[in-house]
Amino acid sequence: MTIEQALRRHPLPRLESRMLLMHAWPGLSHATIVGYPERELAEDIAMVFDALAARRLAGEPMAYLLGVREFYGRDFAVSPAVLIPRPETEHLIEQALSRLDAAQPARVVDLGTGSGIIAVTLALQAPQWRVSAVDLSAEALEVASGNAAALGAQVDFRHGSWFDPLAPDDRFELIVSNPPYIERGDRHLGEGDLRFEPRGALTDEVDGLACLREIAAGAPARLLPAGWLMVEHGYDQGAAVRGLFCAAGLLQVETIRDLAGQDRITIGQKRAD
Ligand SMILES: C[S@@+](CC[C@H](N)C(=O)[O-])C[C@H]1O[C@@H](n2cnc3c(N)ncnc32)[C@H](O)[C@@H]1O
């Protein structure tokens, strides 16, 4: 079977089928696919490709099939144990880097690190910062620590719930989190990529605000004076999260919109004294 015949066997978008074929055939380039479509596929490669295409047609996300997703210009390994990195989360990185001086030492913790994209990216963008990362999922922490090692980032990973695994006297200039914020019963949980992502990364199984409530309430005791809390949340949760931040006594509370113009990130600062 030729490359062209293999690609035609599955009714997938052309780019997706080419990416899956390149994944099945290490060393195959996009230029070869386009320039030499008459090249023959080895039988074992055709079988791997057919299996990947069948999984894609059944809805499995490309990121899980390829095992990788780009975030902030770097490739992160992903598996079904972690949320697939979203481009919106880059706003958290930009906020962190714009509110804290990357050239000065600072202590940072990423709560619910998943694949480690936030912690690893901050550790690489601001090598002076000491970055910790927490997750309830041991499987996610394995993926995250693999990413830190592969990308050469120093991150202190902790297993447990939110602030629990931190030392009692740990205090931070920055607490950052993209927690589960979809409410139980939201129809999106049964649609698209979300069907394949870990449920514990998506929903708090309550009203969508349970994790955000816990993080906002716990943050002031863990922030240094003038330290920042920054969280990602749903497009319709901006007002509620600002309320949680204000109730926790944080100042300069502000919601930042994503590129689609939707409320996406809320930030707040602890008093300076
Ligand atoms: C929305 S995902 C975010 C993953 C990653 N930070 C990102 O932005 O792609 C939320 C993460 O929070 C973790 N998580 C859920 N409940 C937690 C808890 N009580 N304590 C710590 N982590 C928790 C999940 O395992 C998941 O990895």
PDB file of C-alpha atoms and ligand atoms in Angstrom:
ATOM      1  CA  MET A   1       0.000   0.000   0.000  1.00  0.00           C
ATOM      2  CA  THR A   2       1.269   3.494  -0.836  1.00  0.00           C
ATOM      3  CA  ILE A   3       1.224   6.555   1.443  1.00  0.00           C
ATOM      4  CA  GLU A   4      -1.604   8.007  -0.623  1.00  0.00           C
ATOM      5  CA  GLN A   5      -3.700   4.837  -0.421  1.00  0.00           C
ATOM      6  CA  ALA A   6      -3.142   4.590   3.332  1.00  0.00           C
ATOM      7  CA  LEU A   7      -4.237   8.185   3.902  1.00  0.00           C
ATOM      8  CA  ARG A   8      -7.369   7.695   1.772  1.00  0.00           C
ATOM      9  CA  ARG A   9      -8.532   4.703   3.800  1.00  0.00           C
ATOM     10  CA  HIS A  10      -9.783   6.842   6.698  1.00  0.00           C
ATOM     11  CA  PRO A  11     -12.236   9.766   6.515  1.00  0.00           C
ATOM     12  CA  LEU A  12     -10.106  12.059   8.696  1.00  0.00           C
ATOM     13  CA  PRO A  13      -9.074  15.681   8.137  1.00  0.00           C
ATOM     14  CA  ARG A  14      -5.969  15.587   5.947  1.00  0.00           C
ATOM     15  CA  LEU A  15      -3.645  17.205   8.497  1.00  0.00           C
ATOM     16  CA  GLU A  16      -4.723  14.801  11.230  1.00  0.00           C
ATOM     17  CA  SER A  17      -4.178  11.708   9.087  1.00  0.00           C
ATOM     18  CA  ARG A  18      -0.753  12.975   8.020  1.00  0.00           C
ATOM     19  CA  MET A  19       0.223  13.622  11.655  1.00  0.00           C
ATOM     20  CA  LEU A  20      -0.914  10.134  12.660  1.00  0.00           C
ATOM     21  CA  LEU A  21       1.022   8.590   9.783  1.00  0.00           C
ATOM     22  CA  MET A  22       4.172  10.492  10.807  1.00  0.00           C
ATOM     23  CA  HIS A  23       3.634   9.223  14.358  1.00  0.00           C
ATOM     24  CA  ALA A  24       3.284   5.632  13.112  1.00  0.00           C
ATOM     25  CA  TRP A  25       6.332   5.965  10.847  1.00  0.00           C
ATOM     26  CA  PRO A  26       9.225   7.550  12.771  1.00  0.00           C
ATOM     27  CA  GLY A  27      11.407   9.589  10.444  1.00  0.00           C
ATOM     28  CA  LEU A  28       8.691  10.200   7.858  1.00  0.00           C
ATOM     29  CA  SER A  29       8.505  13.904   7.032  1.00  0.00           C
ATOM     30  CA  HIS A  30       5.612  16.010   5.866  1.00  0.00           C
ATOM     31  CA  ALA A  31       7.667  16.823   2.759  1.00  0.00           C
ATOM     32  CA  THR A  32       7.933  13.105   1.908  1.00  0.00           C
ATOM     33  CA  ILE A  33       4.182  12.608   2.340  1.00  0.00           C
ATOM     34  CA  VAL A  34       3.471  15.470  -0.041  1.00  0.00           C
ATOM     35  CA  GLY A  35       6.356  14.878  -2.474  1.00  0.00           C
ATOM     36  CA  TYR A  36       6.394  11.057  -2.652  1.00  0.00           C
ATOM     37  CA  PRO A  37       2.815   9.830  -2.061  1.00  0.00           C
ATOM     38  CA  GLU A  38       3.619   6.730  -4.144  1.00  0.00           C
ATOM     39  CA  ARG A  39       6.114   5.454  -1.528  1.00  0.00           C
ATOM     40  CA  GLU A  40       5.207   2.055  -0.103  1.00  0.00           C
ATOM     41  CA  LEU A  41       4.352   1.613   3.588  1.00  0.00           C
ATOM     42  CA  ALA A  42       5.738  -1.357   5.485  1.00  0.00           C
ATOM     43  CA  GLU A  43       2.936  -3.642   6.651  1.00  0.00           C
ATOM     44  CA  ASP A  44       3.627  -3.128  10.373  1.00  0.00           C
ATOM     45  CA  ILE A  45       3.532   0.665   9.930  1.00  0.00           C
ATOM     46  CA  ALA A  46       0.249   0.427   8.026  1.00  0.00           C
ATOM     47  CA  MET A  47      -1.223  -1.574  10.914  1.00  0.00           C
ATOM     48  CA  VAL A  48      -0.093   0.956  13.537  1.00  0.00           C
ATOM     49  CA  PHE A  49      -1.452   3.792  11.398  1.00  0.00           C
ATOM     50  CA  ASP A  50      -4.817   2.057  10.873  1.00  0.00           C
ATOM     51  CA  ALA A  51      -5.161   1.501  14.627  1.00  0.00           C
ATOM     52  CA  LEU A  52      -4.393   5.171  15.380  1.00  0.00           C
ATOM     53  CA  ALA A  53      -6.832   6.349  12.720  1.00  0.00           C
ATOM     54  CA  ALA A  54      -9.579   4.101  14.117  1.00  0.00           C
ATOM     55  CA  ARG A  55      -9.044   5.542  17.608  1.00  0.00           C
ATOM     56  CA  ARG A  56      -9.163   9.076  16.223  1.00  0.00           C
ATOM     57  CA  LEU A  57     -12.387   8.297  14.364  1.00  0.00           C
ATOM     58  CA  ALA A  58     -13.811   7.065  17.685  1.00  0.00           C
ATOM     59  CA  GLY A  59     -13.097  10.543  19.103  1.00  0.00           C
ATOM     60  CA  GLU A  60      -9.822  10.116  21.010  1.00  0.00           C
ATOM     61  CA  PRO A  61      -8.000  13.457  21.197  1.00  0.00           C
ATOM     62  CA  MET A  62      -5.026  13.953  18.881  1.00  0.00           C
ATOM     63  CA  ALA A  63      -2.886  14.980  21.871  1.00  0.00           C
ATOM     64  CA  TYR A  64      -3.365  11.582  23.538  1.00  0.00           C
ATOM     65  CA  LEU A  65      -2.732   9.689  20.288  1.00  0.00           C
ATOM     66  CA  LEU A  66       0.461  11.638  19.606  1.00  0.00           C
ATOM     67  CA  GLY A  67       1.405  11.823  23.317  1.00  0.00           C
ATOM     68  CA  VAL A  68       2.400  15.465  23.082  1.00  0.00           C
ATOM     69  CA  ARG A  69       0.930  18.995  23.110  1.00  0.00           C
ATOM     70  CA  GLU A  70       2.695  22.311  22.677  1.00  0.00           C
ATOM     71  CA  PHE A  71       2.411  24.956  25.425  1.00  0.00           C
ATOM     72  CA  TYR A  72       4.205  28.313  25.527  1.00  0.00           C
ATOM     73  CA  GLY A  73       6.529  27.193  22.725  1.00  0.00           C
ATOM     74  CA  ARG A  74       7.572  23.879  24.282  1.00  0.00           C
ATOM     75  CA  ASP A  75       6.410  20.298  23.729  1.00  0.00           C
ATOM     76  CA  PHE A  76       4.896  18.621  26.799  1.00  0.00           C
ATOM     77  CA  ALA A  77       4.255  14.896  27.046  1.00  0.00           C
ATOM     78  CA  VAL A  78       0.618  14.145  27.826  1.00  0.00           C
ATOM     79  CA  SER A  79      -1.293  10.981  28.640  1.00  0.00           C
ATOM     80  CA  PRO A  80      -4.922  10.268  29.544  1.00  0.00           C
ATOM     81  CA  ALA A  81      -3.862  10.847  33.195  1.00  0.00           C
ATOM     82  CA  VAL A  82      -3.655  14.607  32.575  1.00  0.00           C
ATOM     83  CA  LEU A  83      -5.709  17.435  31.150  1.00  0.00           C
ATOM     84  CA  ILE A  84      -4.655  18.372  27.621  1.00  0.00           C
ATOM     85  CA  PRO A  85      -2.939  21.790  27.858  1.00  0.00           C
ATOM     86  CA  ARG A  86      -5.151  24.645  26.613  1.00  0.00           C
ATOM     87  CA  PRO A  87      -3.851  27.806  24.947  1.00  0.00           C
ATOM     88  CA  GLU A  88      -5.929  29.963  27.347  1.00  0.00           C
ATOM     89  CA  THR A  89      -3.702  28.822  30.207  1.00  0.00           C
ATOM     90  CA  GLU A  90      -0.849  30.814  28.651  1.00  0.00           C
ATOM     91  CA  HIS A  91      -2.601  33.906  30.060  1.00  0.00           C
ATOM     92  CA  LEU A  92      -1.670  32.674  33.560  1.00  0.00           C
ATOM     93  CA  ILE A  93       1.979  32.555  32.517  1.00  0.00           C
ATOM     94  CA  GLU A  94       1.787  36.060  31.070  1.00  0.00           C
ATOM     95  CA  GLN A  95       0.135  37.433  34.221  1.00  0.00           C
ATOM     96  CA  ALA A  96       2.716  35.786  36.466  1.00  0.00           C
ATOM     97  CA  LEU A  97       5.608  37.144  34.414  1.00  0.00           C
ATOM     98  CA  SER A  98       4.100  40.621  34.244  1.00  0.00           C
ATOM     99  CA  ARG A  99       3.317  40.959  37.995  1.00  0.00           C
ATOM    100  CA  LEU A 100       6.521  39.450  39.422  1.00  0.00           C
ATOM    101  CA  ASP A 101      10.089  40.253  38.451  1.00  0.00           C
ATOM    102  CA  ALA A 102      11.530  37.176  36.709  1.00  0.00           C
ATOM    103  CA  ALA A 103      15.061  38.328  37.559  1.00  0.00           C
ATOM    104  CA  GLN A 104      14.413  38.323  41.325  1.00  0.00           C
ATOM    105  CA  PRO A 105      14.103  35.245  43.564  1.00  0.00           C
ATOM    106  CA  ALA A 106      10.507  34.304  44.414  1.00  0.00           C
ATOM    107  CA  ARG A 107       8.672  31.287  45.773  1.00  0.00           C
ATOM    108  CA  VAL A 108       5.880  29.972  43.548  1.00  0.00           C
ATOM    109  CA  VAL A 109       3.412  27.099  43.840  1.00  0.00           C
ATOM    110  CA  ASP A 110       1.216  25.627  41.098  1.00  0.00           C
ATOM    111  CA  LEU A 111      -1.835  23.914  42.614  1.00  0.00           C
ATOM    112  CA  GLY A 112      -3.248  21.088  40.438  1.00  0.00           C
ATOM    113  CA  THR A 113      -0.254  20.884  38.147  1.00  0.00           C
ATOM    114  CA  GLY A 114      -1.507  18.101  35.826  1.00  0.00           C
ATOM    115  CA  SER A 115       1.082  17.726  33.046  1.00  0.00           C
ATOM    116  CA  GLY A 116       3.171  20.399  34.794  1.00  0.00           C
ATOM    117  CA  ILE A 117       2.795  23.039  32.071  1.00  0.00           C
ATOM    118  CA  ILE A 118       2.451  25.994  34.456  1.00  0.00           C
ATOM    119  CA  ALA A 119       5.125  24.996  36.973  1.00  0.00           C
ATOM    120  CA  VAL A 120       7.639  23.882  34.340  1.00  0.00           C
ATOM    121  CA  THR A 121       7.077  26.932  32.128  1.00  0.00           C
ATOM    122  CA  LEU A 122       7.491  29.356  35.051  1.00  0.00           C
ATOM    123  CA  ALA A 123      10.615  27.550  36.260  1.00  0.00           C
ATOM    124  CA  LEU A 124      12.130  27.852  32.765  1.00  0.00           C
ATOM    125  CA  GLN A 125      11.037  31.429  32.088  1.00  0.00           C
ATOM    126  CA  ALA A 126      12.149  32.635  35.506  1.00  0.00           C
ATOM    127  CA  PRO A 127      15.065  30.462  36.660  1.00  0.00           C
ATOM    128  CA  GLN A 128      15.451  32.582  39.822  1.00  0.00           C
ATOM    129  CA  TRP A 129      12.067  31.422  41.094  1.00  0.00           C
ATOM    130  CA  ARG A 130      11.745  28.356  43.333  1.00  0.00           C
ATOM    131  CA  VAL A 131       8.749  26.508  41.964  1.00  0.00           C
ATOM    132  CA  SER A 132       6.684  23.857  43.747  1.00  0.00           C
ATOM    133  CA  ALA A 133       3.787  21.947  42.212  1.00  0.00           C
ATOM    134  CA  VAL A 134       0.973  19.944  43.816  1.00  0.00           C
ATOM    135  CA  ASP A 135      -1.471  17.392  42.451  1.00  0.00           C
ATOM    136  CA  LEU A 136      -3.906  14.923  43.967  1.00  0.00           C
ATOM    137  CA  SER A 137      -3.189  12.478  41.146  1.00  0.00           C
ATOM    138  CA  ALA A 138       0.024  10.445  41.466  1.00  0.00           C
ATOM    139  CA  GLU A 139      -0.269   9.514  37.770  1.00  0.00           C
ATOM    140  CA  ALA A 140      -0.389  13.189  36.796  1.00  0.00           C
ATOM    141  CA  LEU A 141       2.679  13.905  38.930  1.00  0.00           C
ATOM    142  CA  GLU A 142       4.582  11.204  37.052  1.00  0.00           C
ATOM    143  CA  VAL A 143       3.779  12.922  33.752  1.00  0.00           C
ATOM    144  CA  ALA A 144       4.663  16.339  35.208  1.00  0.00           C
ATOM    145  CA  SER A 145       7.992  15.231  36.668  1.00  0.00           C
ATOM    146  CA  GLY A 146       8.851  13.555  33.344  1.00  0.00           C
ATOM    147  CA  ASN A 147       8.187  16.854  31.590  1.00  0.00           C
ATOM    148  CA  ALA A 148      10.302  18.784  34.101  1.00  0.00           C
ATOM    149  CA  ALA A 149      13.207  16.348  33.587  1.00  0.00           C
ATOM    150  CA  ALA A 150      12.872  16.356  29.784  1.00  0.00           C
ATOM    151  CA  LEU A 151      12.775  20.146  29.609  1.00  0.00           C
ATOM    152  CA  GLY A 152      15.442  20.730  32.253  1.00  0.00           C
ATOM    153  CA  ALA A 153      13.220  22.497  34.810  1.00  0.00           C
ATOM    154  CA  GLN A 154      13.762  22.410  38.576  1.00  0.00           C
ATOM    155  CA  VAL A 155      10.357  21.848  40.218  1.00  0.00           C
ATOM    156  CA  ASP A 156       9.576  20.449  43.661  1.00  0.00           C
ATOM    157  CA  PHE A 157       6.580  18.125  43.149  1.00  0.00           C
ATOM    158  CA  ARG A 158       4.214  17.306  46.041  1.00  0.00           C
ATOM    159  CA  HIS A 159       1.423  14.735  46.167  1.00  0.00           C
ATOM    160  CA  GLY A 160      -1.800  15.672  47.955  1.00  0.00           C
ATOM    161  CA  SER A 161      -4.745  18.043  48.099  1.00  0.00           C
ATOM    162  CA  TRP A 162      -4.108  21.767  47.441  1.00  0.00           C
ATOM    163  CA  PHE A 163      -2.126  23.210  50.394  1.00  0.00           C
ATOM    164  CA  ASP A 164      -1.971  19.952  52.423  1.00  0.00           C
ATOM    165  CA  PRO A 165       1.367  18.575  51.154  1.00  0.00           C
ATOM    166  CA  LEU A 166       3.204  21.888  51.682  1.00  0.00           C
ATOM    167  CA  ALA A 167       5.370  22.374  54.766  1.00  0.00           C
ATOM    168  CA  PRO A 168       3.508  24.275  57.522  1.00  0.00           C
ATOM    169  CA  ASP A 169       5.731  27.340  57.144  1.00  0.00           C
ATOM    170  CA  ASP A 170       5.845  27.413  53.312  1.00  0.00           C
ATOM    171  CA  ARG A 171       4.863  30.908  52.068  1.00  0.00           C
ATOM    172  CA  PHE A 172       4.792  32.165  48.494  1.00  0.00           C
ATOM    173  CA  GLU A 173       5.063  35.311  46.386  1.00  0.00           C
ATOM    174  CA  LEU A 174       2.766  33.591  43.873  1.00  0.00           C
ATOM    175  CA  ILE A 175       0.089  30.912  44.076  1.00  0.00           C
ATOM    176  CA  VAL A 176      -1.151  29.907  40.653  1.00  0.00           C
ATOM    177  CA  SER A 177      -3.830  27.372  39.768  1.00  0.00           C
ATOM    178  CA  ASN A 178      -5.959  26.042  36.955  1.00  0.00           C
ATOM    179  CA  PRO A 179      -8.249  23.855  39.082  1.00  0.00           C
ATOM    180  CA  PRO A 180     -11.229  21.729  37.991  1.00  0.00           C
ATOM    181  CA  TYR A 181     -14.051  24.257  37.492  1.00  0.00           C
ATOM    182  CA  ILE A 182     -16.778  22.562  35.473  1.00  0.00           C
ATOM    183  CA  GLU A 183     -19.938  21.903  37.441  1.00  0.00           C
ATOM    184  CA  ARG A 184     -21.278  18.386  37.839  1.00  0.00           C
ATOM    185  CA  GLY A 185     -23.836  17.626  35.158  1.00  0.00           C
ATOM    186  CA  ASP A 186     -22.481  20.150  32.657  1.00  0.00           C
ATOM    187  CA  ARG A 187     -23.262  18.676  29.239  1.00  0.00           C
ATOM    188  CA  HIS A 188     -19.759  19.516  27.961  1.00  0.00           C
ATOM    189  CA  LEU A 189     -18.361  16.710  30.158  1.00  0.00           C
ATOM    190  CA  GLY A 190     -19.972  14.251  27.738  1.00  0.00           C
ATOM    191  CA  GLU A 191     -18.730  15.937  24.569  1.00  0.00           C
ATOM    192  CA  GLY A 192     -15.550  16.106  22.437  1.00  0.00           C
ATOM    193  CA  ASP A 193     -12.121  15.723  24.027  1.00  0.00           C
ATOM    194  CA  LEU A 194     -13.551  16.103  27.546  1.00  0.00           C
ATOM    195  CA  ARG A 195     -15.008  12.558  27.337  1.00  0.00           C
ATOM    196  CA  PHE A 196     -11.440  11.230  27.344  1.00  0.00           C
ATOM    197  CA  GLU A 197      -9.846  13.559  29.919  1.00  0.00           C
ATOM    198  CA  PRO A 198      -9.616  12.656  33.635  1.00  0.00           C
ATOM    199  CA  ARG A 199     -12.883  13.611  35.298  1.00  0.00           C
ATOM    200  CA  GLY A 200     -10.983  14.729  38.396  1.00  0.00           C
ATOM    201  CA  ALA A 201      -9.167  17.331  36.285  1.00  0.00           C
ATOM    202  CA  LEU A 202     -12.387  18.758  34.880  1.00  0.00           C
ATOM    203  CA  THR A 203     -15.095  18.889  37.514  1.00  0.00           C
ATOM    204  CA  ASP A 204     -15.305  19.429  41.256  1.00  0.00           C
ATOM    205  CA  GLU A 205     -18.489  17.285  41.183  1.00  0.00           C
ATOM    206  CA  VAL A 206     -20.320  20.215  42.808  1.00  0.00           C
ATOM    207  CA  ASP A 207     -21.095  23.683  41.430  1.00  0.00           C
ATOM    208  CA  GLY A 208     -17.823  24.358  39.590  1.00  0.00           C
ATOM    209  CA  LEU A 209     -16.626  26.730  42.312  1.00  0.00           C
ATOM    210  CA  ALA A 210     -15.748  24.251  45.083  1.00  0.00           C
ATOM    211  CA  CYS A 211     -12.005  24.028  44.279  1.00  0.00           C
ATOM    212  CA  LEU A 212     -11.778  27.763  43.559  1.00  0.00           C
ATOM    213  CA  ARG A 213     -13.480  28.426  46.926  1.00  0.00           C
ATOM    214  CA  GLU A 214     -11.003  26.209  48.784  1.00  0.00           C
ATOM    215  CA  ILE A 215      -7.982  27.729  47.053  1.00  0.00           C
ATOM    216  CA  ALA A 216      -9.140  31.335  47.561  1.00  0.00           C
ATOM    217  CA  ALA A 217      -9.952  30.713  51.229  1.00  0.00           C
ATOM    218  CA  GLY A 218      -6.602  29.012  51.896  1.00  0.00           C
ATOM    219  CA  ALA A 219      -4.392  31.365  49.909  1.00  0.00           C
ATOM    220  CA  PRO A 220      -4.010  34.350  52.307  1.00  0.00           C
ATOM    221  CA  ALA A 221      -2.379  32.169  54.977  1.00  0.00           C
ATOM    222  CA  ARG A 222       0.085  30.878  52.366  1.00  0.00           C
ATOM    223  CA  LEU A 223       0.902  34.163  50.645  1.00  0.00           C
ATOM    224  CA  LEU A 224       3.738  36.426  51.670  1.00  0.00           C
ATOM    225  CA  PRO A 225       2.836  40.120  52.073  1.00  0.00           C
ATOM    226  CA  ALA A 226       2.037  41.568  48.594  1.00  0.00           C
ATOM    227  CA  GLY A 227       1.940  38.007  47.174  1.00  0.00           C
ATOM    228  CA  TRP A 228      -0.380  37.180  44.280  1.00  0.00           C
ATOM    229  CA  LEU A 229      -3.092  34.567  43.750  1.00  0.00           C
ATOM    230  CA  MET A 230      -3.907  33.838  40.093  1.00  0.00           C
ATOM    231  CA  VAL A 231      -6.492  31.299  38.947  1.00  0.00           C
ATOM    232  CA  GLU A 232      -8.014  30.189  35.695  1.00  0.00           C
ATOM    233  CA  HIS A 233     -11.802  29.644  35.637  1.00  0.00           C
ATOM    234  CA  GLY A 234     -14.840  29.303  33.414  1.00  0.00           C
ATOM    235  CA  TYR A 235     -16.057  32.115  31.157  1.00  0.00           C
ATOM    236  CA  ASP A 236     -19.118  32.635  33.369  1.00  0.00           C
ATOM    237  CA  GLN A 237     -17.345  32.468  36.753  1.00  0.00           C
ATOM    238  CA  GLY A 238     -15.524  35.826  36.764  1.00  0.00           C
ATOM    239  CA  ALA A 239     -17.923  37.644  39.109  1.00  0.00           C
ATOM    240  CA  ALA A 240     -18.175  34.675  41.480  1.00  0.00           C
ATOM    241  CA  VAL A 241     -14.382  34.267  41.662  1.00  0.00           C
ATOM    242  CA  ARG A 242     -13.857  37.990  42.247  1.00  0.00           C
ATOM    243  CA  GLY A 243     -16.328  37.607  45.117  1.00  0.00           C
ATOM    244  CA  LEU A 244     -14.296  34.720  46.568  1.00  0.00           C
ATOM    245  CA  PHE A 245     -11.062  36.704  46.283  1.00  0.00           C
ATOM    246  CA  CYS A 246     -12.596  39.775  47.964  1.00  0.00           C
ATOM    247  CA  ALA A 247     -14.099  37.608  50.721  1.00  0.00           C
ATOM    248  CA  ALA A 248     -10.594  36.225  51.341  1.00  0.00           C
ATOM    249  CA  GLY A 249      -9.354  39.800  51.844  1.00  0.00           C
ATOM    250  CA  LEU A 250      -7.319  40.025  48.638  1.00  0.00           C
ATOM    251  CA  LEU A 251      -6.779  43.423  47.008  1.00  0.00           C
ATOM    252  CA  GLN A 252      -6.354  44.599  43.377  1.00  0.00           C
ATOM    253  CA  VAL A 253      -8.871  41.928  42.379  1.00  0.00           C
ATOM    254  CA  GLU A 254      -9.260  41.822  38.622  1.00  0.00           C
ATOM    255  CA  THR A 255     -10.538  39.434  35.961  1.00  0.00           C
ATOM    256  CA  ILE A 256      -8.604  39.141  32.709  1.00  0.00           C
ATOM    257  CA  ARG A 257     -10.244  38.083  29.463  1.00  0.00           C
ATOM    258  CA  ASP A 258      -8.880  35.554  26.998  1.00  0.00           C
ATOM    259  CA  LEU A 259      -8.374  36.167  23.272  1.00  0.00           C
ATOM    260  CA  ALA A 260     -12.026  35.268  22.657  1.00  0.00           C
ATOM    261  CA  GLY A 261     -13.034  38.121  24.984  1.00  0.00           C
ATOM    262  CA  GLN A 262     -14.261  35.751  27.740  1.00  0.00           C
ATOM    263  CA  ASP A 263     -13.504  36.079  31.456  1.00  0.00           C
ATOM    264  CA  ARG A 264     -10.721  33.541  32.035  1.00  0.00           C
ATOM    265  CA  ILE A 265      -8.216  34.516  34.773  1.00  0.00           C
ATOM    266  CA  THR A 266      -8.798  36.241  38.104  1.00  0.00           C
ATOM    267  CA  ILE A 267      -5.932  37.692  40.099  1.00  0.00           C
ATOM    268  CA  GLY A 268      -5.659  39.284  43.523  1.00  0.00           C
ATOM    269  CA  GLN A 269      -2.925  40.450  45.865  1.00  0.00           C
ATOM    270  CA  LYS A 270      -2.392  40.105  49.586  1.00  0.00           C
ATOM    271  CA  ARG A 271      -1.863  43.319  51.577  1.00  0.00           C
ATOM    272  CA  ALA A 272       1.725  44.476  51.636  1.00  0.00           C
ATOM    273  CA  ASP A 273       1.943  44.724  55.462  1.00  0.00           C
TER     274      ASP A 273
HETATM  275  C1  LIG B   1      -7.838  21.574  35.095  1.00  0.00           C
HETATM  276  S1  LIG B   1      -6.531  20.452  35.503  1.00  0.00           S
HETATM  277  C2  LIG B   1      -5.142  21.546  35.264  1.00  0.00           C
HETATM  278  C3  LIG B   1      -3.893  20.851  34.880  1.00  0.00           C
HETATM  279  C4  LIG B   1      -2.751  21.823  34.468  1.00  0.00           C
HETATM  280  N1  LIG B   1      -2.417  22.731  35.536  1.00  0.00           N
HETATM  281  C5  LIG B   1      -3.139  22.606  33.238  1.00  0.00           C
HETATM  282  O1  LIG B   1      -3.363  23.803  33.360  1.00  0.00           O
HETATM  283  O2  LIG B   1      -3.241  22.023  32.155  1.00  0.00           O
HETATM  284  C6  LIG B   1      -6.719  20.385  37.261  1.00  0.00           C
HETATM  285  C7  LIG B   1      -5.708  19.525  38.007  1.00  0.00           C
HETATM  286  O3  LIG B   1      -6.033  19.619  39.399  1.00  0.00           O
HETATM  287  C8  LIG B   1      -5.828  18.343  39.991  1.00  0.00           C
HETATM  288  N2  LIG B   1      -6.636  18.288  41.222  1.00  0.00           N
HETATM  289  C9  LIG B   1      -7.967  18.037  41.363  1.00  0.00           C
HETATM  290  N3  LIG B   1      -8.316  18.104  42.651  1.00  0.00           N
HETATM  291  C10 LIG B   1      -7.186  18.388  43.352  1.00  0.00           C
HETATM  292  C11 LIG B   1      -6.904  18.589  44.733  1.00  0.00           C
HETATM  293  N4  LIG B   1      -7.851  18.496  45.672  1.00  0.00           N
HETATM  294  N5  LIG B   1      -5.637  18.892  45.076  1.00  0.00           N
HETATM  295  C12 LIG B   1      -4.649  18.991  44.152  1.00  0.00           C
HETATM  296  N6  LIG B   1      -4.865  18.807  42.834  1.00  0.00           N
HETATM  297  C13 LIG B   1      -6.105  18.512  42.437  1.00  0.00           C
HETATM  298  C14 LIG B   1      -6.241  17.355  38.929  1.00  0.00           C
HETATM  299  O4  LIG B   1      -5.669  16.087  39.162  1.00  0.00           O
HETATM  300  C15 LIG B   1      -5.717  18.045  37.657  1.00  0.00           C
HETATM  301  O5  LIG B   1      -4.407  17.624  37.367  1.00  0.00           O
END
